[in-house]
């Protein structure tokens, strides 16, 4: 089960530098617009200290963390919705991701040119949001014309669609994203095939200078992004992509010392990974044994058989029961045997909804 997040923003806001840090893979990050043309893709492990603890309990030979895909998408400029710059490629790439990480420049640096000549987070955010809204408007208007004819002929599905399209068109005319429209699950399902850009969840990343980390409250540029994120009910993370890039080149011990010297308990990328999971509505369940301790990603609300299917389709088809103990209970007991003795291990059936941190062994018959 794969999930991807697209890193977007205007040219020279720090997207590629952030991507370098995320993947620990140096790509070109030059000081000119459109340095990134084809999207660079990185599969990134998500840190989870629980796996390290479980592997010691089980004496596992290896640890396999869950992963998420990050896509570095070409910088966008005004007119992208009409094909300006690399607009068409940019918009096509965004359609393929599950959520958007919108990097916003919140630092001044005369050596790094800004495509619009000055640093202005509100304007920069509005440029990208406006272009995405225009692209979605064009998509809906084309579909609306065709659907309206069917609705006038009495087609029931078309009548429902026209009602939804009208809601969206009104929002787009006001410059609002599709995700701001109050749509029920049925209406959202009707829109799935359109792959609307502005219906995707957004995480704002305020990219600050190295010496601004830890001083976010005093950073007026960050405050602007914070207010916009609050208004949109979106997640927001403050990161210095330069610091994260430096951290990516250090050993684990060196990185820990560097973070401590900055007065930080964790890296910005760790925070971003956690926020990304929350934004996508993802949780993790765990399996552990002598061979391996592993994390598995599922959507919150997934039932046991479908969770088993993430490991192998045969597990779902032949699902019988799931032997489950919470991570906390297992660690407190010290071993699975002792957890069973304490009565904290339970057998769950097909209707059980998986919880984050469940340690599981599936019983199945193929």
PDB file of N, CA and C in Angstrom, residues 178-217:
ATOM      1  N   UNK A 178     -11.241  23.185  -3.393  1.00  0.00           N
ATOM      2  CA  UNK A 178     -12.320  22.186  -3.319  1.00  0.00           C
ATOM      3  C   UNK A 178     -12.421  21.595  -1.919  1.00  0.00           C
ATOM      4  N   UNK A 179     -11.282  21.461  -1.222  1.00  0.00           N
ATOM      5  CA  UNK A 179     -11.304  20.864   0.119  1.00  0.00           C
ATOM      6  C   UNK A 179     -12.021  21.753   1.141  1.00  0.00           C
ATOM      7  N   UNK A 180     -12.262  23.006   0.784  1.00  0.00           N
ATOM      8  CA  UNK A 180     -12.973  23.909   1.692  1.00  0.00           C
ATOM      9  C   UNK A 180     -14.493  23.768   1.569  1.00  0.00           C
ATOM     10  N   UNK A 181     -14.934  23.045   0.538  1.00  0.00           N
ATOM     11  CA  UNK A 181     -16.375  22.865   0.299  1.00  0.00           C
ATOM     12  C   UNK A 181     -16.898  21.722   1.173  1.00  0.00           C
ATOM     13  N   UNK A 182     -18.056  21.941   1.787  1.00  0.00           N
ATOM     14  CA  UNK A 182     -18.658  20.926   2.655  1.00  0.00           C
ATOM     15  C   UNK A 182     -19.301  19.839   1.788  1.00  0.00           C
ATOM     16  N   UNK A 183     -18.567  18.753   1.591  1.00  0.00           N
ATOM     17  CA  UNK A 183     -19.036  17.648   0.759  1.00  0.00           C
ATOM     18  C   UNK A 183     -19.140  16.384   1.603  1.00  0.00           C
ATOM     19  N   UNK A 184     -20.225  15.620   1.422  1.00  0.00           N
ATOM     20  CA  UNK A 184     -20.359  14.366   2.157  1.00  0.00           C
ATOM     21  C   UNK A 184     -19.593  13.255   1.433  1.00  0.00           C
ATOM     22  N   UNK A 185     -19.533  12.081   2.046  1.00  0.00           N
ATOM     23  CA  UNK A 185     -18.739  10.982   1.489  1.00  0.00           C
ATOM     24  C   UNK A 185     -19.231  10.564   0.104  1.00  0.00           C
ATOM     25  N   UNK A 186     -20.547  10.602  -0.107  1.00  0.00           N
ATOM     26  CA  UNK A 186     -21.094  10.219  -1.408  1.00  0.00           C
ATOM     27  C   UNK A 186     -20.659  11.216  -2.480  1.00  0.00           C
ATOM     28  N   UNK A 187     -20.717  12.509  -2.139  1.00  0.00           N
ATOM     29  CA  UNK A 187     -20.322  13.542  -3.095  1.00  0.00           C
ATOM     30  C   UNK A 187     -18.828  13.454  -3.408  1.00  0.00           C
ATOM     31  N   UNK A 188     -18.021  13.186  -2.392  1.00  0.00           N
ATOM     32  CA  UNK A 188     -16.581  13.040  -2.606  1.00  0.00           C
ATOM     33  C   UNK A 188     -16.283  11.866  -3.525  1.00  0.00           C
ATOM     34  N   UNK A 189     -17.055  10.797  -3.362  1.00  0.00           N
ATOM     35  CA  UNK A 189     -16.878   9.615  -4.195  1.00  0.00           C
ATOM     36  C   UNK A 189     -17.217   9.908  -5.657  1.00  0.00           C
ATOM     37  N   UNK A 190     -18.218  10.757  -5.870  1.00  0.00           N
ATOM     38  CA  UNK A 190     -18.615  11.133  -7.227  1.00  0.00           C
ATOM     39  C   UNK A 190     -17.503  11.915  -7.943  1.00  0.00           C
ATOM     40  N   UNK A 191     -16.625  12.545  -7.157  1.00  0.00           N
ATOM     41  CA  UNK A 191     -15.579  13.396  -7.731  1.00  0.00           C
ATOM     42  C   UNK A 191     -14.245  12.676  -7.938  1.00  0.00           C
ATOM     43  N   UNK A 192     -14.162  11.428  -7.489  1.00  0.00           N
ATOM     44  CA  UNK A 192     -12.880  10.713  -7.489  1.00  0.00           C
ATOM     45  C   UNK A 192     -12.186  10.687  -8.842  1.00  0.00           C
ATOM     46  N   UNK A 193     -12.935  10.425  -9.895  1.00  0.00           N
ATOM     47  CA  UNK A 193     -12.316  10.266 -11.218  1.00  0.00           C
ATOM     48  C   UNK A 193     -11.767  11.569 -11.778  1.00  0.00           C
ATOM     49  N   UNK A 194     -12.127  12.703 -11.165  1.00  0.00           N
ATOM     50  CA  UNK A 194     -11.641  13.994 -11.670  1.00  0.00           C
ATOM     51  C   UNK A 194     -10.232  14.323 -11.185  1.00  0.00           C
ATOM     52  N   UNK A 195      -9.772  13.637 -10.142  1.00  0.00           N
ATOM     53  CA  UNK A 195      -8.465  13.909  -9.519  1.00  0.00           C
ATOM     54  C   UNK A 195      -8.203  15.405  -9.361  1.00  0.00           C
ATOM     55  N   UNK A 196      -9.140  16.065  -8.699  1.00  0.00           N
ATOM     56  CA  UNK A 196      -9.006  17.508  -8.488  1.00  0.00           C
ATOM     57  C   UNK A 196      -7.762  17.820  -7.655  1.00  0.00           C
ATOM     58  N   UNK A 197      -7.084  18.891  -8.024  1.00  0.00           N
ATOM     59  CA  UNK A 197      -5.847  19.265  -7.341  1.00  0.00           C
ATOM     60  C   UNK A 197      -6.110  19.845  -5.964  1.00  0.00           C
ATOM     61  N   UNK A 198      -7.148  20.688  -5.860  1.00  0.00           N
ATOM     62  CA  UNK A 198      -7.377  21.412  -4.606  1.00  0.00           C
ATOM     63  C   UNK A 198      -8.201  20.624  -3.603  1.00  0.00           C
ATOM     64  N   UNK A 199      -8.519  19.380  -3.937  1.00  0.00           N
ATOM     65  CA  UNK A 199      -9.230  18.538  -2.974  1.00  0.00           C
ATOM     66  C   UNK A 199      -8.226  17.748  -2.122  1.00  0.00           C
ATOM     67  N   UNK A 200      -6.971  17.746  -2.570  1.00  0.00           N
ATOM     68  CA  UNK A 200      -5.924  17.028  -1.841  1.00  0.00           C
ATOM     69  C   UNK A 200      -5.550  17.788  -0.569  1.00  0.00           C
ATOM     70  N   UNK A 201      -5.277  17.070   0.529  1.00  0.00           N
ATOM     71  CA  UNK A 201      -4.845  17.755   1.759  1.00  0.00           C
ATOM     72  C   UNK A 201      -3.488  18.417   1.557  1.00  0.00           C
ATOM     73  N   UNK A 202      -3.257  19.500   2.294  1.00  0.00           N
ATOM     74  CA  UNK A 202      -2.016  20.273   2.162  1.00  0.00           C
ATOM     75  C   UNK A 202      -1.304  20.384   3.507  1.00  0.00           C
ATOM     76  N   UNK A 203       0.006  20.254   3.467  1.00  0.00           N
ATOM     77  CA  UNK A 203       0.851  20.540   4.623  1.00  0.00           C
ATOM     78  C   UNK A 203       1.759  21.706   4.230  1.00  0.00           C
ATOM     79  N   UNK A 204       1.667  22.806   4.970  1.00  0.00           N
ATOM     80  CA  UNK A 204       2.547  23.942   4.687  1.00  0.00           C
ATOM     81  C   UNK A 204       3.873  23.758   5.430  1.00  0.00           C
ATOM     82  N   UNK A 205       4.968  23.953   4.714  1.00  0.00           N
ATOM     83  CA  UNK A 205       6.292  23.903   5.316  1.00  0.00           C
ATOM     84  C   UNK A 205       6.913  25.292   5.201  1.00  0.00           C
ATOM     85  N   UNK A 206       7.088  25.940   6.351  1.00  0.00           N
ATOM     86  CA  UNK A 206       7.740  27.248   6.377  1.00  0.00           C
ATOM     87  C   UNK A 206       9.240  27.009   6.425  1.00  0.00           C
ATOM     88  N   UNK A 207       9.928  27.323   5.341  1.00  0.00           N
ATOM     89  CA  UNK A 207      11.368  27.085   5.249  1.00  0.00           C
ATOM     90  C   UNK A 207      12.119  28.320   5.728  1.00  0.00           C
ATOM     91  N   UNK A 208      12.804  28.193   6.877  1.00  0.00           N
ATOM     92  CA  UNK A 208      13.462  29.341   7.498  1.00  0.00           C
ATOM     93  C   UNK A 208      14.973  29.222   7.415  1.00  0.00           C
ATOM     94  N   UNK A 209      15.658  30.307   7.716  1.00  0.00           N
ATOM     95  CA  UNK A 209      17.123  30.309   7.735  1.00  0.00           C
ATOM     96  C   UNK A 209      17.614  29.489   8.924  1.00  0.00           C
ATOM     97  N   UNK A 210      18.867  29.062   8.853  1.00  0.00           N
ATOM     98  CA  UNK A 210      19.431  28.219   9.907  1.00  0.00           C
ATOM     99  C   UNK A 210      19.371  28.877  11.280  1.00  0.00           C
ATOM    100  N   UNK A 211      19.645  30.186  11.328  1.00  0.00           N
ATOM    101  CA  UNK A 211      19.664  30.861  12.631  1.00  0.00           C
ATOM    102  C   UNK A 211      18.272  31.237  13.134  1.00  0.00           C
ATOM    103  N   UNK A 212      17.226  30.877  12.356  1.00  0.00           N
ATOM    104  CA  UNK A 212      15.851  31.207  12.770  1.00  0.00           C
ATOM    105  C   UNK A 212      15.151  30.034  13.464  1.00  0.00           C
ATOM    106  N   UNK A 213      15.782  28.855  13.429  1.00  0.00           N
ATOM    107  CA  UNK A 213      15.188  27.688  14.093  1.00  0.00           C
ATOM    108  C   UNK A 213      15.163  27.923  15.603  1.00  0.00           C
ATOM    109  N   UNK A 214      14.016  27.664  16.208  1.00  0.00           N
ATOM    110  CA  UNK A 214      13.851  27.894  17.641  1.00  0.00           C
ATOM    111  C   UNK A 214      13.362  29.285  17.962  1.00  0.00           C
ATOM    112  N   UNK A 215      13.255  30.128  16.934  1.00  0.00           N
ATOM    113  CA  UNK A 215      12.785  31.502  17.143  1.00  0.00           C
ATOM    114  C   UNK A 215      11.553  31.792  16.281  1.00  0.00           C
ATOM    115  N   UNK A 216      10.748  30.736  16.063  1.00  0.00           N
ATOM    116  CA  UNK A 216       9.597  30.867  15.168  1.00  0.00           C
ATOM    117  C   UNK A 216       8.602  31.939  15.616  1.00  0.00           C
ATOM    118  N   UNK A 217       8.442  32.074  16.937  1.00  0.00           N
ATOM    119  CA  UNK A 217       7.464  33.038  17.466  1.00  0.00           C
ATOM    120  C   UNK A 217       7.808  34.475  17.096  1.00  0.00           C
TER     121      UNK A 217
END
